[in-house]
């Protein structure tokens, strides 16, 4: 069965600092991996996705993620965090085709001045 | 704006009641998914419809049911509501045939059961 672990429940970073949010997945084949962001009171917005090919994928809002098969990880990074990045971030895994996603529990990001 | 719409935005009702949540997918998307987000369970998949037919079922209670209509909008029916059903309910849609499983989420319906 598919599963996703986001080890960090809450992370606080200073504005302008770099960010890395961790995600580990369990899936028998090549996974389809996603990062979504949820701002307070909002729905989920797709940040980026990985299906195949280049293991470093670029997303919106300056985010990137790296797929590492050997570590079963898909960590999200941003070189310089802005206050508007404060939100909840969810990693998700899915199978090829139109299948349901399995989400991690999420990591809440706080940004301080 | 993802293009997925959900109504109502908020719903407050009493235990034992029945409610209906509505979702309109993005134009052209044939698949609709329902997810429940609660503090203790996180984001859980409930059910998926594709072009009017049920395709996959997740952790959906027997008190809950869904359907997708010919115009592709979907409704999630929750009955005999309990306090524990209070949650955010999201609808997502994706286009069939792309193979990429990219799901776009609506803004959600916040259900409060009192």
mmCIF file of C-alpha atoms in Angstrom:
data_model
loop_
_atom_site.group_PDB
_atom_site.id
_atom_site.type_symbol
_atom_site.label_atom_id
_atom_site.label_comp_id
_atom_site.label_asym_id
_atom_site.label_seq_id
_atom_site.Cartn_x
_atom_site.Cartn_y
_atom_site.Cartn_z
ATOM 1 C CA UNK A 1 0.000 0.000 0.000
ATOM 2 C CA UNK A 2 1.097 3.517 -0.669
ATOM 3 C CA UNK A 3 2.015 5.785 2.203
ATOM 4 C CA UNK A 4 3.635 9.159 2.749
ATOM 5 C CA UNK A 5 5.521 10.382 5.786
ATOM 6 C CA UNK A 6 6.240 13.999 6.501
ATOM 7 C CA UNK A 7 8.451 13.835 9.578
ATOM 8 C CA UNK A 8 8.165 17.502 10.518
ATOM 9 C CA UNK A 9 4.819 18.679 11.853
ATOM 10 C CA UNK A 10 5.863 22.310 12.198
ATOM 11 C CA UNK A 11 8.865 24.261 10.936
ATOM 12 C CA UNK A 12 9.750 27.876 11.599
ATOM 13 C CA UNK A 13 12.187 29.732 9.373
ATOM 14 C CA UNK A 14 13.295 33.327 9.108
ATOM 15 C CA UNK A 15 12.307 35.341 6.095
ATOM 16 C CA UNK A 16 15.049 35.103 3.494
ATOM 17 C CA UNK A 17 16.387 31.815 4.848
ATOM 18 C CA UNK A 18 16.394 28.614 2.858
ATOM 19 C CA UNK A 19 13.793 25.925 3.367
ATOM 20 C CA UNK A 20 13.662 22.168 3.034
ATOM 21 C CA UNK A 21 10.544 20.156 3.822
ATOM 22 C CA UNK A 22 10.976 16.416 4.020
ATOM 23 C CA UNK A 23 8.815 13.765 2.443
ATOM 24 C CA UNK A 24 9.312 10.010 2.395
ATOM 25 C CA UNK A 25 7.054 7.696 0.457
ATOM 26 C CA UNK A 26 6.328 4.022 0.220
ATOM 27 C CA UNK A 27 5.259 2.679 -3.138
ATOM 28 C CA UNK A 28 6.048 -0.511 -5.018
ATOM 29 C CA UNK A 29 6.678 0.954 -8.442
ATOM 30 C CA UNK A 30 7.777 4.306 -9.792
ATOM 31 C CA UNK A 31 5.589 6.767 -7.953
ATOM 32 C CA UNK A 32 3.882 9.876 -9.114
ATOM 33 C CA UNK A 33 4.767 12.489 -6.497
ATOM 34 C CA UNK A 34 3.223 15.847 -5.715
ATOM 35 C CA UNK A 35 3.570 18.775 -3.389
ATOM 36 C CA UNK A 36 0.518 20.847 -2.557
ATOM 37 C CA UNK A 37 0.234 24.004 -0.470
ATOM 38 C CA UNK A 38 -2.759 25.011 1.604
ATOM 39 C CA UNK A 39 -3.026 28.578 2.872
ATOM 40 C CA UNK A 40 -5.332 29.208 5.845
ATOM 41 C CA UNK A 41 -8.949 28.807 4.835
ATOM 42 C CA UNK A 42 -8.019 27.857 1.292
ATOM 43 C CA UNK A 43 -8.026 24.774 -0.859
ATOM 44 C CA UNK A 44 -4.947 22.883 -1.996
ATOM 45 C CA UNK A 45 -2.802 24.351 -4.726
ATOM 46 C CA UNK A 46 -0.455 22.177 -6.751
ATOM 47 C CA UNK A 47 3.142 23.366 -6.349
ATOM 48 C CA UNK A 48 4.932 20.763 -8.437
ATOM 49 C CA UNK A 49 4.869 17.182 -9.582
ATOM 50 C CA UNK A 50 7.224 14.378 -10.535
ATOM 51 C CA UNK A 51 6.369 11.604 -12.957
ATOM 52 C CA UNK A 52 9.610 10.622 -14.634
ATOM 53 C CA UNK A 53 12.762 12.042 -16.155
ATOM 54 C CA UNK A 54 14.836 14.703 -14.484
ATOM 55 C CA UNK A 55 14.796 14.077 -10.743
ATOM 56 C CA UNK A 56 14.938 17.797 -9.934
ATOM 57 C CA UNK A 57 11.624 19.409 -10.713
ATOM 58 C CA UNK A 58 10.730 23.067 -10.675
ATOM 59 C CA UNK A 59 7.399 24.348 -9.501
ATOM 60 C CA UNK A 60 5.532 27.547 -8.965
ATOM 61 C CA UNK A 61 6.458 30.278 -6.473
ATOM 62 C CA UNK A 62 10.173 29.433 -6.681
ATOM 63 C CA UNK A 63 9.866 25.942 -5.200
ATOM 64 C CA UNK A 64 11.739 22.881 -6.375
ATOM 65 C CA UNK A 65 11.825 19.257 -5.285
ATOM 66 C CA UNK A 66 14.251 16.425 -5.782
ATOM 67 C CA UNK A 67 13.247 12.804 -6.255
ATOM 68 C CA UNK A 68 15.704 10.344 -4.723
ATOM 69 C CA UNK A 69 14.681 6.782 -5.411
ATOM 70 C CA UNK A 70 17.397 5.284 -3.197
ATOM 71 C CA UNK A 71 16.079 7.217 -0.215
ATOM 72 C CA UNK A 72 12.378 7.062 -1.164
ATOM 73 C CA UNK A 73 12.296 10.799 -0.697
ATOM 74 C CA UNK A 74 10.856 13.813 -2.457
ATOM 75 C CA UNK A 75 11.973 16.843 -0.461
ATOM 76 C CA UNK A 76 10.699 20.312 -1.205
ATOM 77 C CA UNK A 77 13.131 23.229 -1.232
ATOM 78 C CA UNK A 78 13.154 26.968 -1.630
ATOM 79 C CA UNK A 79 16.338 29.062 -1.524
ATOM 80 C CA UNK A 80 14.781 32.151 0.074
ATOM 81 C CA UNK A 81 11.497 32.065 1.967
ATOM 82 C CA UNK A 82 9.016 34.928 1.867
ATOM 83 C CA UNK A 83 6.480 35.700 4.576
ATOM 84 C CA UNK A 84 3.715 34.775 2.140
ATOM 85 C CA UNK A 85 5.034 31.196 2.057
ATOM 86 C CA UNK A 86 3.603 30.564 5.531
ATOM 87 C CA UNK A 87 1.107 27.763 4.973
ATOM 88 C CA UNK A 88 0.582 24.014 5.291
ATOM 89 C CA UNK A 89 2.473 21.850 2.831
ATOM 90 C CA UNK A 90 1.365 18.387 1.793
ATOM 91 C CA UNK A 91 3.306 15.711 -0.020
ATOM 92 C CA UNK A 92 1.257 13.141 -1.926
ATOM 93 C CA UNK A 93 1.863 9.961 -3.870
ATOM 94 C CA UNK A 94 -0.235 8.395 -6.592
ATOM 95 C CA UNK A 95 -0.213 5.673 -9.166
ATOM 96 C CA UNK A 96 -0.185 6.294 -12.905
ATOM 97 C CA UNK A 97 -3.511 7.242 -14.378
ATOM 98 C CA UNK A 98 -6.457 8.829 -12.652
ATOM 99 C CA UNK A 99 -6.213 7.300 -9.223
ATOM 100 C CA UNK A 100 -6.681 8.729 -5.751
ATOM 101 C CA UNK A 101 -3.777 10.390 -4.023
ATOM 102 C CA UNK A 102 -2.378 9.399 -0.657
ATOM 103 C CA UNK A 103 -1.329 12.397 1.371
ATOM 104 C CA UNK A 104 1.106 12.910 4.186
ATOM 105 C CA UNK A 105 -0.053 14.572 7.398
ATOM 106 C CA UNK A 106 1.382 17.882 6.296
ATOM 107 C CA UNK A 107 4.054 20.283 7.542
ATOM 108 C CA UNK A 108 3.042 23.676 8.833
ATOM 109 C CA UNK A 109 5.509 26.403 7.871
ATOM 110 C CA UNK A 110 5.789 29.557 9.920
ATOM 111 C CA UNK A 111 7.910 32.468 8.695
ATOM 112 C CA UNK A 112 9.340 34.985 11.125
ATOM 113 C CA UNK A 113 10.879 38.346 10.423
ATOM 114 C CA UNK B 1 -8.466 29.708 -8.959
ATOM 115 C CA UNK B 2 -8.296 25.998 -9.819
ATOM 116 C CA UNK B 3 -11.509 25.995 -11.824
ATOM 117 C CA UNK B 4 -13.132 23.526 -9.415
ATOM 118 C CA UNK B 5 -16.089 24.979 -7.548
ATOM 119 C CA UNK B 6 -17.718 23.751 -4.374
ATOM 120 C CA UNK B 7 -20.861 24.827 -2.591
ATOM 121 C CA UNK B 8 -21.638 25.697 0.062
ATOM 122 C CA UNK B 9 -18.495 27.134 1.575
ATOM 123 C CA UNK B 10 -19.691 26.577 5.120
ATOM 124 C CA UNK B 11 -22.364 24.323 6.541
ATOM 125 C CA UNK B 12 -23.516 24.109 10.132
ATOM 126 C CA UNK B 13 -25.991 21.418 11.077
ATOM 127 C CA UNK B 14 -27.078 19.248 13.953
ATOM 128 C CA UNK B 15 -26.343 15.632 14.741
ATOM 129 C CA UNK B 16 -28.608 13.191 12.972
ATOM 130 C CA UNK B 17 -29.213 15.493 10.033
ATOM 131 C CA UNK B 18 -28.409 14.974 6.349
ATOM 132 C CA UNK B 19 -26.512 17.363 4.080
ATOM 133 C CA UNK B 20 -25.472 17.510 0.448
ATOM 134 C CA UNK B 21 -22.197 18.967 -0.758
ATOM 135 C CA UNK B 22 -21.848 19.959 -4.380
ATOM 136 C CA UNK B 23 -18.846 20.030 -6.678
ATOM 137 C CA UNK B 24 -18.373 21.200 -10.250
ATOM 138 C CA UNK B 25 -15.139 19.956 -11.840
ATOM 139 C CA UNK B 26 -12.916 21.894 -14.218
ATOM 140 C CA UNK B 27 -14.201 22.088 -17.729
ATOM 141 C CA UNK B 28 -13.277 18.888 -19.548
ATOM 142 C CA UNK B 29 -12.335 16.890 -16.460
ATOM 143 C CA UNK B 30 -14.179 13.595 -16.235
ATOM 144 C CA UNK B 31 -12.841 12.359 -12.893
ATOM 145 C CA UNK B 32 -14.060 13.737 -9.585
ATOM 146 C CA UNK B 33 -12.574 12.821 -6.224
ATOM 147 C CA UNK B 34 -13.851 13.549 -2.729
ATOM 148 C CA UNK B 35 -11.470 13.936 0.191
ATOM 149 C CA UNK B 36 -12.085 14.614 3.860
ATOM 150 C CA UNK B 37 -9.646 16.698 5.895
ATOM 151 C CA UNK B 38 -9.813 16.467 9.658
ATOM 152 C CA UNK B 39 -7.342 17.327 12.382
ATOM 153 C CA UNK B 40 -6.872 13.762 13.558
ATOM 154 C CA UNK B 41 -7.032 11.870 10.239
ATOM 155 C CA UNK B 42 -5.479 14.392 7.877
ATOM 156 C CA UNK B 43 -6.492 14.242 4.208
ATOM 157 C CA UNK B 44 -8.330 11.026 3.460
ATOM 158 C CA UNK B 45 -9.688 9.874 0.132
ATOM 159 C CA UNK B 46 -13.390 9.062 0.205
ATOM 160 C CA UNK B 47 -14.580 8.206 -3.282
ATOM 161 C CA UNK B 48 -13.901 8.762 -6.987
ATOM 162 C CA UNK B 49 -16.249 9.011 -9.941
ATOM 163 C CA UNK B 50 -15.365 8.935 -13.582
ATOM 164 C CA UNK B 51 -17.878 10.045 -16.184
ATOM 165 C CA UNK B 52 -20.812 9.121 -13.985
ATOM 166 C CA UNK B 53 -19.516 5.803 -12.729
ATOM 167 C CA UNK B 54 -17.963 4.993 -9.374
ATOM 168 C CA UNK B 55 -14.304 4.166 -9.943
ATOM 169 C CA UNK B 56 -12.653 3.872 -6.543
ATOM 170 C CA UNK B 57 -13.711 3.834 -2.932
ATOM 171 C CA UNK B 58 -11.620 4.805 0.043
ATOM 172 C CA UNK B 59 -12.433 5.322 3.694
ATOM 173 C CA UNK B 60 -16.015 6.295 3.078
ATOM 174 C CA UNK B 61 -18.587 5.517 5.740
ATOM 175 C CA UNK B 62 -21.790 3.712 4.823
ATOM 176 C CA UNK B 63 -23.690 6.815 5.948
ATOM 177 C CA UNK B 64 -22.002 8.714 3.123
ATOM 178 C CA UNK B 65 -22.766 8.384 -0.561
ATOM 179 C CA UNK B 66 -21.939 10.226 -3.738
ATOM 180 C CA UNK B 67 -22.944 10.459 -7.331
ATOM 181 C CA UNK B 68 -21.837 12.158 -10.520
ATOM 182 C CA UNK B 69 -24.424 13.550 -12.871
ATOM 183 C CA UNK B 70 -24.474 13.693 -16.693
ATOM 184 C CA UNK B 71 -23.213 17.278 -16.615
ATOM 185 C CA UNK B 72 -20.278 15.883 -14.557
ATOM 186 C CA UNK B 73 -20.998 17.765 -11.371
ATOM 187 C CA UNK B 74 -20.902 15.602 -8.284
ATOM 188 C CA UNK B 75 -22.693 15.548 -4.971
ATOM 189 C CA UNK B 76 -21.581 14.041 -1.692
ATOM 190 C CA UNK B 77 -24.421 13.101 0.627
ATOM 191 C CA UNK B 78 -23.740 12.774 4.334
ATOM 192 C CA UNK B 79 -26.508 11.374 6.524
ATOM 193 C CA UNK B 80 -27.098 10.598 10.205
ATOM 194 C CA UNK B 81 -24.401 13.115 10.941
ATOM 195 C CA UNK B 82 -22.221 12.742 14.006
ATOM 196 C CA UNK B 83 -19.956 15.225 15.739
ATOM 197 C CA UNK B 84 -16.959 13.394 14.293
ATOM 198 C CA UNK B 85 -18.075 14.168 10.753
ATOM 199 C CA UNK B 86 -17.102 17.795 11.272
ATOM 200 C CA UNK B 87 -14.334 18.382 8.753
ATOM 201 C CA UNK B 88 -13.309 20.086 5.550
ATOM 202 C CA UNK B 89 -14.547 18.238 2.493
ATOM 203 C CA UNK B 90 -12.631 18.763 -0.705
ATOM 204 C CA UNK B 91 -13.496 17.893 -4.227
ATOM 205 C CA UNK B 92 -10.791 17.484 -6.857
ATOM 206 C CA UNK B 93 -10.914 16.800 -10.562
ATOM 207 C CA UNK B 94 -8.527 15.485 -13.184
ATOM 208 C CA UNK B 95 -8.602 14.843 -16.876
ATOM 209 C CA UNK B 96 -8.732 11.240 -18.012
ATOM 210 C CA UNK B 97 -6.198 9.921 -20.442
ATOM 211 C CA UNK B 98 -3.353 12.211 -19.557
ATOM 212 C CA UNK B 99 -1.658 9.534 -17.482
ATOM 213 C CA UNK B 100 -0.315 12.174 -15.190
ATOM 214 C CA UNK B 101 -2.933 12.120 -12.441
ATOM 215 C CA UNK B 102 -2.750 15.848 -11.823
ATOM 216 C CA UNK B 103 -5.604 16.715 -9.499
ATOM 217 C CA UNK B 104 -6.990 20.187 -9.020
ATOM 218 C CA UNK B 105 -8.767 20.953 -5.766
ATOM 219 C CA UNK B 106 -11.758 23.104 -5.010
ATOM 220 C CA UNK B 107 -11.849 25.523 -2.058
ATOM 221 C CA UNK B 108 -13.638 22.992 0.145
ATOM 222 C CA UNK B 109 -16.801 22.890 2.212
ATOM 223 C CA UNK B 110 -16.365 23.263 5.941
ATOM 224 C CA UNK B 111 -18.942 21.129 7.730
ATOM 225 C CA UNK B 112 -19.641 21.735 11.393
ATOM 226 C CA UNK B 113 -21.919 19.287 13.179
ATOM 227 C CA UNK B 114 -23.247 20.526 16.522
#
